[in-house]
Amino acid sequence: MAKRILSGIQPTSDSFHLGNYLGALKQWVELQEGNDAFYCIVDLHALTGEIDPALLRKRILASAAQLIALGISPEKSTLFVQSHVSEHNQLGWIMECIAGFGEANRMTQFKDKSAKGGADSARVGLFTYPMLQAADILLYQAHYVPVGEDQRQHIELTRDLATRFNTRFGDTFQIPEGYILKSGAKIYDLQEPRNKMSKSSGSAAGVLEILDTPEANAKKIKSATTDAGREVRFDEKDKPGISNLLTIHSALSGKKISELENEFAGQGYGDFKGAVAEVVVEYLRPIRARALELLEDERNLVQILHIGADKARTVASKTVAESYKNLGLVL
Ligand code: AMP
Ligand code: TRP
């Protein structure tokens, strides 16, 4: 039987970056085949940070366009925006009433994000974020949740909450499993290769954006920090910069890392970086073009999202009704 897949991504940047793609979105595309996939642009989660209305609107649309351009097919999977399906808020509240304050307080993403802005500026919504995420997943009775390594703890919490609910109130939720790529999932900043590629930390020069021009991305790769020595060899401890570039090349070209080490044996870092730039730029060129084309017809794009939301709501409303009934709420 086809497995139900659910994942979500925040519309918090003008463009997704290569880490988002290789760590998460590439798997989304693969998992559409033979599964029943639901992919959600989690705009309500994006409200837990700084809110700029004009920018948020633009980013939600840009996210949708990029997902489609990267290969998420609105026919094969259900692609929708979280705020279009109000069941997310309904089940989110239930999850907040199931979760303990202590376990929510142990979430490292909350600790990291609240520490960055200073504890006083963190919103309550940032604290309750993982319970809304649990609702995103449980609403669709998902078997698998493809995410990057950094989301492991949120998936564990979701499983705990679902199990607790089922035990206390009767079988209601499928217990989901994380679907986390073992290797190659983590992409690092080109300038600071010990930090993960991320739009919120590090330098703009260290992040490869899907919607950036081919010239800009080529330049970033050619100016990537490399390491002492001159050998193109995978060694994350002593050669984090070169290892990161090997990971990127391998993920996009499909060549094994050992193959690449042989191919570039005896060549300098400059030649290697030129080759990586070529692979990245040619991979992203058609994707960027398609995304920009989709963004030119906003009405059509929003219509695609509304169709997705209708499909999502059909499943989500059943789960909410079932959980309300099991909780003793009068329907
Ligand atoms: P974010 O927008 O940072 O919340 O990330 C969206 C998705 O991309 C999540 O599933 C992350 O785990 C994944 N992700 C973000 N940055 C990276 C990275 N540098 N390497 C691998 N995966 C990443
Ligand atoms: N918290 C996830 C992230 O930062 C985004 C997210 C929200 C999500 N809801 C989800 C991921 C549901 C998977 C499933 O990447």
Short mmCIF file of C-alpha atoms and ligand atoms in Angstrom, two decimals:
data_model
loop_
_atom_site.label_atom_id
_atom_site.label_comp_id
_atom_site.label_asym_id
_atom_site.label_seq_id
_atom_site.Cartn_x
_atom_site.Cartn_y
_atom_site.Cartn_z
CA MET A 1 0.00 0.00 0.00
CA ALA A 2 1.18 3.52 -0.76
CA LYS A 3 2.71 5.23 2.23
CA ARG A 4 1.57 8.63 3.36
CA ILE A 5 4.38 11.20 3.36
CA LEU A 6 4.21 14.63 4.97
CA SER A 7 6.76 17.38 5.12
CA GLY A 8 6.85 21.13 5.53
CA ILE A 9 9.16 24.01 4.80
CA GLN A 10 9.11 27.58 6.05
CA PRO A 11 8.81 30.44 3.58
CA THR A 12 11.43 32.46 5.42
CA SER A 13 13.78 33.42 2.63
CA ASP A 14 13.61 34.87 -0.84
CA SER A 15 15.14 31.68 -2.13
CA PHE A 16 15.75 28.17 -0.87
CA HIS A 17 19.40 27.23 -0.66
CA LEU A 18 21.31 24.17 -1.73
CA GLY A 19 21.24 22.78 1.83
CA ASN A 20 17.44 22.88 1.82
CA TYR A 21 17.43 21.10 -1.51
CA LEU A 22 20.01 18.38 -0.82
CA GLY A 23 19.01 17.92 2.83
CA ALA A 24 15.27 17.85 2.31
CA LEU A 25 13.62 18.87 -0.96
CA LYS A 26 15.40 16.37 -3.19
CA GLN A 27 13.92 13.60 -1.07
CA TRP A 28 10.51 15.22 -1.33
CA VAL A 29 10.72 14.91 -5.10
CA GLU A 30 11.87 11.28 -4.96
CA LEU A 31 9.21 10.31 -2.44
CA GLN A 32 6.37 11.47 -4.67
CA GLU A 33 6.85 8.32 -6.70
CA GLY A 34 4.73 5.46 -5.45
CA ASN A 35 3.68 7.29 -2.29
CA ASP A 36 0.85 9.57 -1.25
CA ALA A 37 2.80 12.73 -0.51
CA PHE A 38 1.60 15.92 1.20
CA TYR A 39 3.92 18.92 1.07
CA CYS A 40 3.15 22.02 3.04
CA ILE A 41 4.52 25.56 2.96
CA VAL A 42 4.37 26.28 6.68
CA ASP A 43 3.58 29.97 6.64
CA LEU A 44 2.13 29.95 10.17
CA HIS A 45 5.47 28.68 11.47
CA ALA A 46 7.11 31.59 9.68
CA LEU A 47 5.11 33.98 11.89
CA THR A 48 7.25 32.94 14.87
CA GLY A 49 10.08 35.14 13.63
CA GLU A 50 10.17 38.76 12.52
CA ILE A 51 7.06 39.50 10.41
CA ASP A 52 7.29 41.67 7.31
CA PRO A 53 3.92 41.33 5.52
CA ALA A 54 5.03 42.31 2.01
CA LEU A 55 8.07 40.07 2.25
CA LEU A 56 6.14 37.14 3.71
CA ARG A 57 3.62 37.22 0.87
CA LYS A 58 6.40 37.29 -1.70
CA ARG A 59 8.22 34.43 -0.01
CA ILE A 60 5.18 32.16 0.21
CA LEU A 61 4.69 32.51 -3.55
CA ALA A 62 8.42 32.13 -4.24
CA SER A 63 8.46 28.95 -2.14
CA ALA A 64 5.58 27.47 -4.10
CA ALA A 65 7.20 28.35 -7.43
CA GLN A 66 10.52 26.86 -6.39
CA LEU A 67 8.99 23.64 -5.09
CA ILE A 68 7.22 23.10 -8.39
CA ALA A 69 10.34 24.04 -10.35
CA LEU A 70 12.44 21.63 -8.27
CA GLY A 71 10.13 18.81 -9.26
CA ILE A 72 7.19 18.69 -6.84
CA SER A 73 4.28 17.93 -9.11
CA PRO A 74 0.90 19.33 -7.97
CA GLU A 75 -0.72 16.39 -9.75
CA LYS A 76 1.37 13.67 -8.14
CA SER A 77 1.42 15.13 -4.66
CA THR A 78 -0.67 17.48 -2.55
CA LEU A 79 1.12 20.82 -2.43
CA PHE A 80 -0.51 23.40 -0.17
CA VAL A 81 -0.08 26.33 2.19
CA GLN A 82 -0.57 25.66 5.92
CA SER A 83 -2.75 28.73 6.62
CA HIS A 84 -5.21 27.63 3.91
CA VAL A 85 -6.12 24.62 6.05
CA SER A 86 -7.37 25.83 9.44
CA GLU A 87 -7.30 22.29 10.86
CA HIS A 88 -3.60 22.89 11.54
CA ASN A 89 -4.51 25.44 14.20
CA GLN A 90 -7.25 23.23 15.59
CA LEU A 91 -5.03 20.21 16.11
CA GLY A 92 -2.12 22.45 17.10
CA TRP A 93 -4.07 23.56 20.16
CA ILE A 94 -4.86 19.96 21.07
CA MET A 95 -1.14 19.12 20.85
CA GLU A 96 -0.31 22.04 23.14
CA CYS A 97 -2.72 20.56 25.66
CA ILE A 98 -1.06 17.13 25.37
CA ALA A 99 2.56 18.32 25.56
CA GLY A 100 4.30 18.94 28.85
CA PHE A 101 5.99 22.26 29.48
CA GLY A 102 9.19 20.45 30.40
CA GLU A 103 9.44 18.44 27.21
CA ALA A 104 8.66 21.51 25.08
CA ASN A 105 11.34 23.39 26.98
CA ARG A 106 13.94 20.78 25.96
CA MET A 107 13.60 21.49 22.23
CA THR A 108 17.03 22.56 21.05
CA GLN A 109 15.69 24.54 18.07
CA PHE A 110 13.73 26.73 20.48
CA LYS A 111 16.77 27.14 22.74
CA ASP A 112 19.00 28.07 19.79
CA LYS A 113 16.56 30.46 18.17
CA SER A 114 15.51 32.16 21.40
CA ALA A 115 19.13 32.52 22.53
CA LYS A 116 20.01 34.25 19.25
CA GLY A 117 17.47 37.04 19.65
CA GLY A 118 17.74 37.26 23.42
CA ALA A 119 15.25 35.30 25.56
CA ASP A 120 13.03 38.33 26.12
CA SER A 121 12.33 38.86 22.44
CA ALA A 122 11.33 35.24 21.74
CA ARG A 123 7.60 34.82 21.05
CA VAL A 124 5.28 32.35 22.72
CA GLY A 125 4.64 31.02 19.20
CA LEU A 126 8.29 30.08 18.91
CA PHE A 127 7.91 28.00 22.04
CA THR A 128 4.75 26.25 20.85
CA TYR A 129 6.16 25.79 17.33
CA PRO A 130 6.91 22.05 17.75
CA MET A 131 3.32 21.34 18.80
CA LEU A 132 2.04 22.99 15.61
CA GLN A 133 4.57 20.92 13.69
CA ALA A 134 3.27 17.76 15.38
CA ALA A 135 -0.22 18.75 14.25
CA ASP A 136 1.03 19.26 10.66
CA ILE A 137 2.26 15.69 10.64
CA LEU A 138 -0.49 13.91 12.60
CA LEU A 139 -3.38 15.53 10.69
CA TYR A 140 -2.38 13.55 7.61
CA GLN A 141 -1.70 10.24 9.38
CA ALA A 142 1.79 10.35 7.88
CA HIS A 143 3.98 7.25 7.91
CA TYR A 144 7.16 9.08 6.95
CA VAL A 145 8.43 12.63 7.44
CA PRO A 146 11.39 13.50 5.20
CA VAL A 147 13.48 16.16 6.96
CA GLY A 148 17.04 17.14 7.67
CA GLU A 149 18.94 15.85 10.68
CA ASP A 150 18.14 19.01 12.67
CA GLN A 151 14.46 18.06 12.79
CA ARG A 152 15.00 14.70 14.48
CA GLN A 153 14.01 16.01 17.91
CA HIS A 154 10.75 17.49 16.64
CA ILE A 155 9.83 14.18 15.03
CA GLU A 156 10.56 12.36 18.30
CA LEU A 157 8.30 14.80 20.15
CA THR A 158 5.58 14.23 17.55
CA ARG A 159 5.83 10.48 18.09
CA ASP A 160 5.65 10.93 21.86
CA LEU A 161 2.60 13.15 21.63
CA ALA A 162 0.82 10.81 19.22
CA THR A 163 1.56 7.77 21.37
CA ARG A 164 0.40 9.56 24.50
CA PHE A 165 -2.83 10.65 22.84
CA ASN A 166 -3.52 7.18 21.43
CA THR A 167 -2.87 5.51 24.78
CA ARG A 168 -4.99 7.91 26.76
CA PHE A 169 -7.85 8.62 24.32
CA GLY A 170 -7.89 5.69 21.91
CA ASP A 171 -6.20 5.02 18.60
CA THR A 172 -6.36 8.24 16.62
CA PHE A 173 -3.00 8.92 15.03
CA GLN A 174 -0.55 7.00 12.89
CA ILE A 175 2.84 7.09 14.64
CA PRO A 176 5.14 8.76 12.09
CA GLU A 177 8.77 8.02 11.40
CA GLY A 178 11.47 10.46 10.40
CA TYR A 179 13.01 9.81 7.00
CA ILE A 180 16.48 11.20 7.40
CA LEU A 181 19.27 10.76 4.85
CA LYS A 182 22.26 9.16 6.52
CA SER A 183 25.03 10.90 4.62
CA GLY A 184 25.27 13.80 2.26
CA ALA A 185 22.30 15.31 4.00
CA LYS A 186 24.22 18.08 5.63
CA ILE A 187 25.62 20.89 3.51
CA TYR A 188 27.94 23.45 5.07
CA ASP A 189 28.51 27.16 4.57
CA LEU A 190 31.04 27.80 1.79
CA GLN A 191 32.83 30.47 3.81
CA GLU A 192 32.59 28.78 7.21
CA PRO A 193 32.53 25.09 6.37
CA ARG A 194 32.15 24.03 9.99
CA ASN A 195 28.72 25.69 10.15
CA LYS A 196 25.76 24.38 8.23
CA MET A 197 24.58 26.30 5.18
CA SER A 198 21.85 28.54 6.51
CA LYS A 199 20.33 31.85 5.54
CA SER A 200 20.06 32.95 9.15
CA SER A 201 23.69 32.42 10.09
CA GLY A 202 26.99 32.96 8.38
CA SER A 203 27.79 35.10 5.40
CA ALA A 204 25.65 35.59 2.29
CA ALA A 205 28.71 34.51 0.32
CA GLY A 206 28.56 31.08 1.95
CA VAL A 207 25.01 30.23 0.85
CA LEU A 208 24.10 28.95 -2.63
CA GLU A 209 20.60 30.10 -3.48
CA ILE A 210 18.33 28.37 -5.97
CA LEU A 211 17.09 31.69 -7.38
CA ASP A 212 20.50 33.38 -7.52
CA THR A 213 21.93 34.09 -10.96
CA PRO A 214 24.29 31.42 -12.33
CA GLU A 215 27.10 34.01 -12.26
CA ALA A 216 26.59 34.79 -8.58
CA ASN A 217 26.60 31.13 -7.58
CA ALA A 218 29.68 30.36 -9.69
CA LYS A 219 31.49 33.22 -8.00
CA LYS A 220 30.56 32.00 -4.51
CA ILE A 221 31.89 28.52 -5.24
CA LYS A 222 35.11 29.86 -6.71
CA SER A 223 35.66 31.94 -3.57
CA ALA A 224 34.78 29.12 -1.17
CA THR A 225 37.12 28.65 1.77
CA THR A 226 39.44 25.75 1.19
CA ASP A 227 41.80 24.07 3.59
CA ALA A 228 45.48 23.67 4.21
CA GLY A 229 47.18 21.23 1.86
CA ARG A 230 46.40 20.83 -1.81
CA GLU A 231 44.86 17.41 -2.16
CA VAL A 232 41.21 16.96 -3.13
CA ARG A 233 40.35 14.40 -0.49
CA PHE A 234 37.27 13.81 1.68
CA ASP A 235 38.23 14.46 5.30
CA GLU A 236 35.57 16.29 7.27
CA LYS A 237 37.80 16.87 10.27
CA ASP A 238 40.86 18.38 8.60
CA LYS A 239 39.38 19.43 5.26
CA PRO A 240 35.83 20.61 5.92
CA GLY A 241 35.79 23.02 2.96
CA ILE A 242 36.92 20.50 0.34
CA SER A 243 34.75 17.77 1.87
CA ASN A 244 31.71 20.01 1.59
CA LEU A 245 32.42 20.74 -2.07
CA LEU A 246 32.90 17.01 -2.71
CA THR A 247 29.55 16.31 -1.07
CA ILE A 248 27.84 18.94 -3.22
CA HIS A 249 29.44 17.73 -6.46
CA SER A 250 28.63 14.13 -5.68
CA ALA A 251 25.00 14.85 -4.78
CA LEU A 252 24.34 16.77 -7.99
CA SER A 253 26.48 14.81 -10.46
CA GLY A 254 25.66 11.39 -9.06
CA LYS A 255 29.35 10.46 -9.00
CA LYS A 256 30.74 8.73 -5.93
CA ILE A 257 33.07 10.73 -3.69
CA SER A 258 35.85 8.18 -4.24
CA GLU A 259 35.39 8.58 -8.00
CA LEU A 260 35.76 12.35 -7.65
CA GLU A 261 38.88 11.98 -5.51
CA ASN A 262 40.43 9.94 -8.31
CA GLU A 263 39.24 12.30 -11.02
CA PHE A 264 40.83 15.30 -9.30
CA ALA A 265 43.98 13.57 -8.06
CA GLY A 266 46.97 15.76 -8.85
CA GLN A 267 44.82 18.78 -9.69
CA GLY A 268 44.70 21.94 -7.60
CA TYR A 269 41.84 23.35 -5.59
CA GLY A 270 41.20 25.94 -8.32
CA ASP A 271 40.43 23.34 -11.01
CA PHE A 272 38.26 21.42 -8.60
CA LYS A 273 36.25 24.49 -7.61
CA GLY A 274 35.75 25.35 -11.28
CA ALA A 275 34.30 21.89 -11.86
CA VAL A 276 32.00 22.15 -8.83
CA ALA A 277 30.79 25.56 -10.03
CA GLU A 278 29.98 24.13 -13.44
CA VAL A 279 27.99 21.23 -11.98
CA VAL A 280 26.00 23.46 -9.61
CA VAL A 281 25.27 26.17 -12.15
CA GLU A 282 24.09 23.79 -14.88
CA TYR A 283 21.94 21.88 -12.40
CA LEU A 284 20.22 25.01 -11.12
CA ARG A 285 19.86 26.92 -14.40
CA PRO A 286 16.61 25.30 -15.66
CA ILE A 287 15.15 25.20 -12.15
CA ARG A 288 15.59 28.93 -11.68
CA ALA A 289 14.13 29.66 -15.10
CA ARG A 290 11.01 27.59 -14.39
CA ALA A 291 10.48 29.23 -10.97
CA LEU A 292 10.71 32.73 -12.43
CA GLU A 293 8.23 31.75 -15.13
CA LEU A 294 5.73 30.47 -12.54
CA LEU A 295 6.07 33.68 -10.53
CA GLU A 296 5.02 35.71 -13.53
CA ASP A 297 1.48 34.27 -13.36
CA GLU A 298 0.52 34.72 -9.72
CA ARG A 299 -3.17 33.90 -10.20
CA ASN A 300 -2.37 30.54 -11.69
CA LEU A 301 0.11 29.77 -8.91
CA VAL A 302 -2.41 30.64 -6.16
CA GLN A 303 -5.01 28.51 -7.89
CA ILE A 304 -2.68 25.52 -7.83
CA LEU A 305 -2.24 26.07 -4.09
CA HIS A 306 -6.00 26.32 -3.48
CA ILE A 307 -6.56 23.02 -5.24
CA GLY A 308 -3.89 21.48 -3.00
CA ALA A 309 -5.52 22.95 0.12
CA ASP A 310 -8.88 21.44 -0.82
CA LYS A 311 -7.30 18.01 -1.11
CA ALA A 312 -5.44 18.47 2.19
CA ARG A 313 -8.56 19.65 4.04
CA THR A 314 -10.46 16.50 3.12
CA VAL A 315 -7.93 14.40 5.06
CA ALA A 316 -7.24 16.91 7.85
CA SER A 317 -10.89 17.51 8.75
CA LYS A 318 -11.44 13.78 9.30
CA THR A 319 -8.52 13.61 11.73
CA VAL A 320 -9.69 16.66 13.67
CA ALA A 321 -13.22 15.25 13.97
CA GLU A 322 -11.84 11.93 15.19
CA SER A 323 -9.57 13.54 17.77
CA TYR A 324 -12.35 15.87 19.01
CA LYS A 325 -14.70 12.93 19.40
CA ASN A 326 -12.09 10.89 21.29
CA LEU A 327 -11.41 13.84 23.58
CA GLY A 328 -15.08 14.00 24.53
CA LEU A 329 -15.88 17.17 22.64
CA VAL A 330 -19.46 17.23 21.41
CA LEU A 331 -19.53 17.24 17.59
P1 AMP B 1 15.11 25.65 7.33
O1 AMP B 1 14.49 26.53 6.31
O2 AMP B 1 16.47 26.04 7.78
O3 AMP B 1 14.16 25.36 8.44
O4 AMP B 1 15.35 24.26 6.59
C1 AMP B 1 14.39 23.60 5.79
C2 AMP B 1 14.78 22.16 5.57
O5 AMP B 1 16.06 22.07 4.98
C3 AMP B 1 14.84 21.36 6.87
O6 AMP B 1 14.33 20.07 6.66
C4 AMP B 1 16.31 21.33 7.19
O7 AMP B 1 16.64 20.19 7.90
C5 AMP B 1 16.95 21.32 5.80
N1 AMP B 1 18.24 22.04 5.83
C6 AMP B 1 18.45 23.35 6.11
N2 AMP B 1 19.75 23.66 6.01
C7 AMP B 1 20.41 22.53 5.67
C8 AMP B 1 21.77 22.21 5.42
N3 AMP B 1 22.74 23.11 5.47
N4 AMP B 1 22.08 20.94 5.09
C9 AMP B 1 21.10 20.01 5.00
N5 AMP B 1 19.80 20.24 5.22
C10 AMP B 1 19.44 21.48 5.55
N1 TRP B 2 10.29 22.77 11.58
C1 TRP B 2 10.56 22.40 10.21
C2 TRP B 2 11.89 23.05 9.81
O1 TRP B 2 12.36 23.96 10.44
C3 TRP B 2 9.47 22.86 9.28
C4 TRP B 2 8.21 22.11 9.50
C5 TRP B 2 7.04 22.59 9.99
C6 TRP B 2 7.98 20.75 9.21
N2 TRP B 2 6.10 21.64 10.03
C7 TRP B 2 6.64 20.49 9.56
C8 TRP B 2 8.79 19.73 8.71
C9 TRP B 2 6.10 19.21 9.42
C10 TRP B 2 8.22 18.47 8.56
C11 TRP B 2 6.90 18.22 8.93
O2 TRP B 2 12.46 22.64 8.82
#
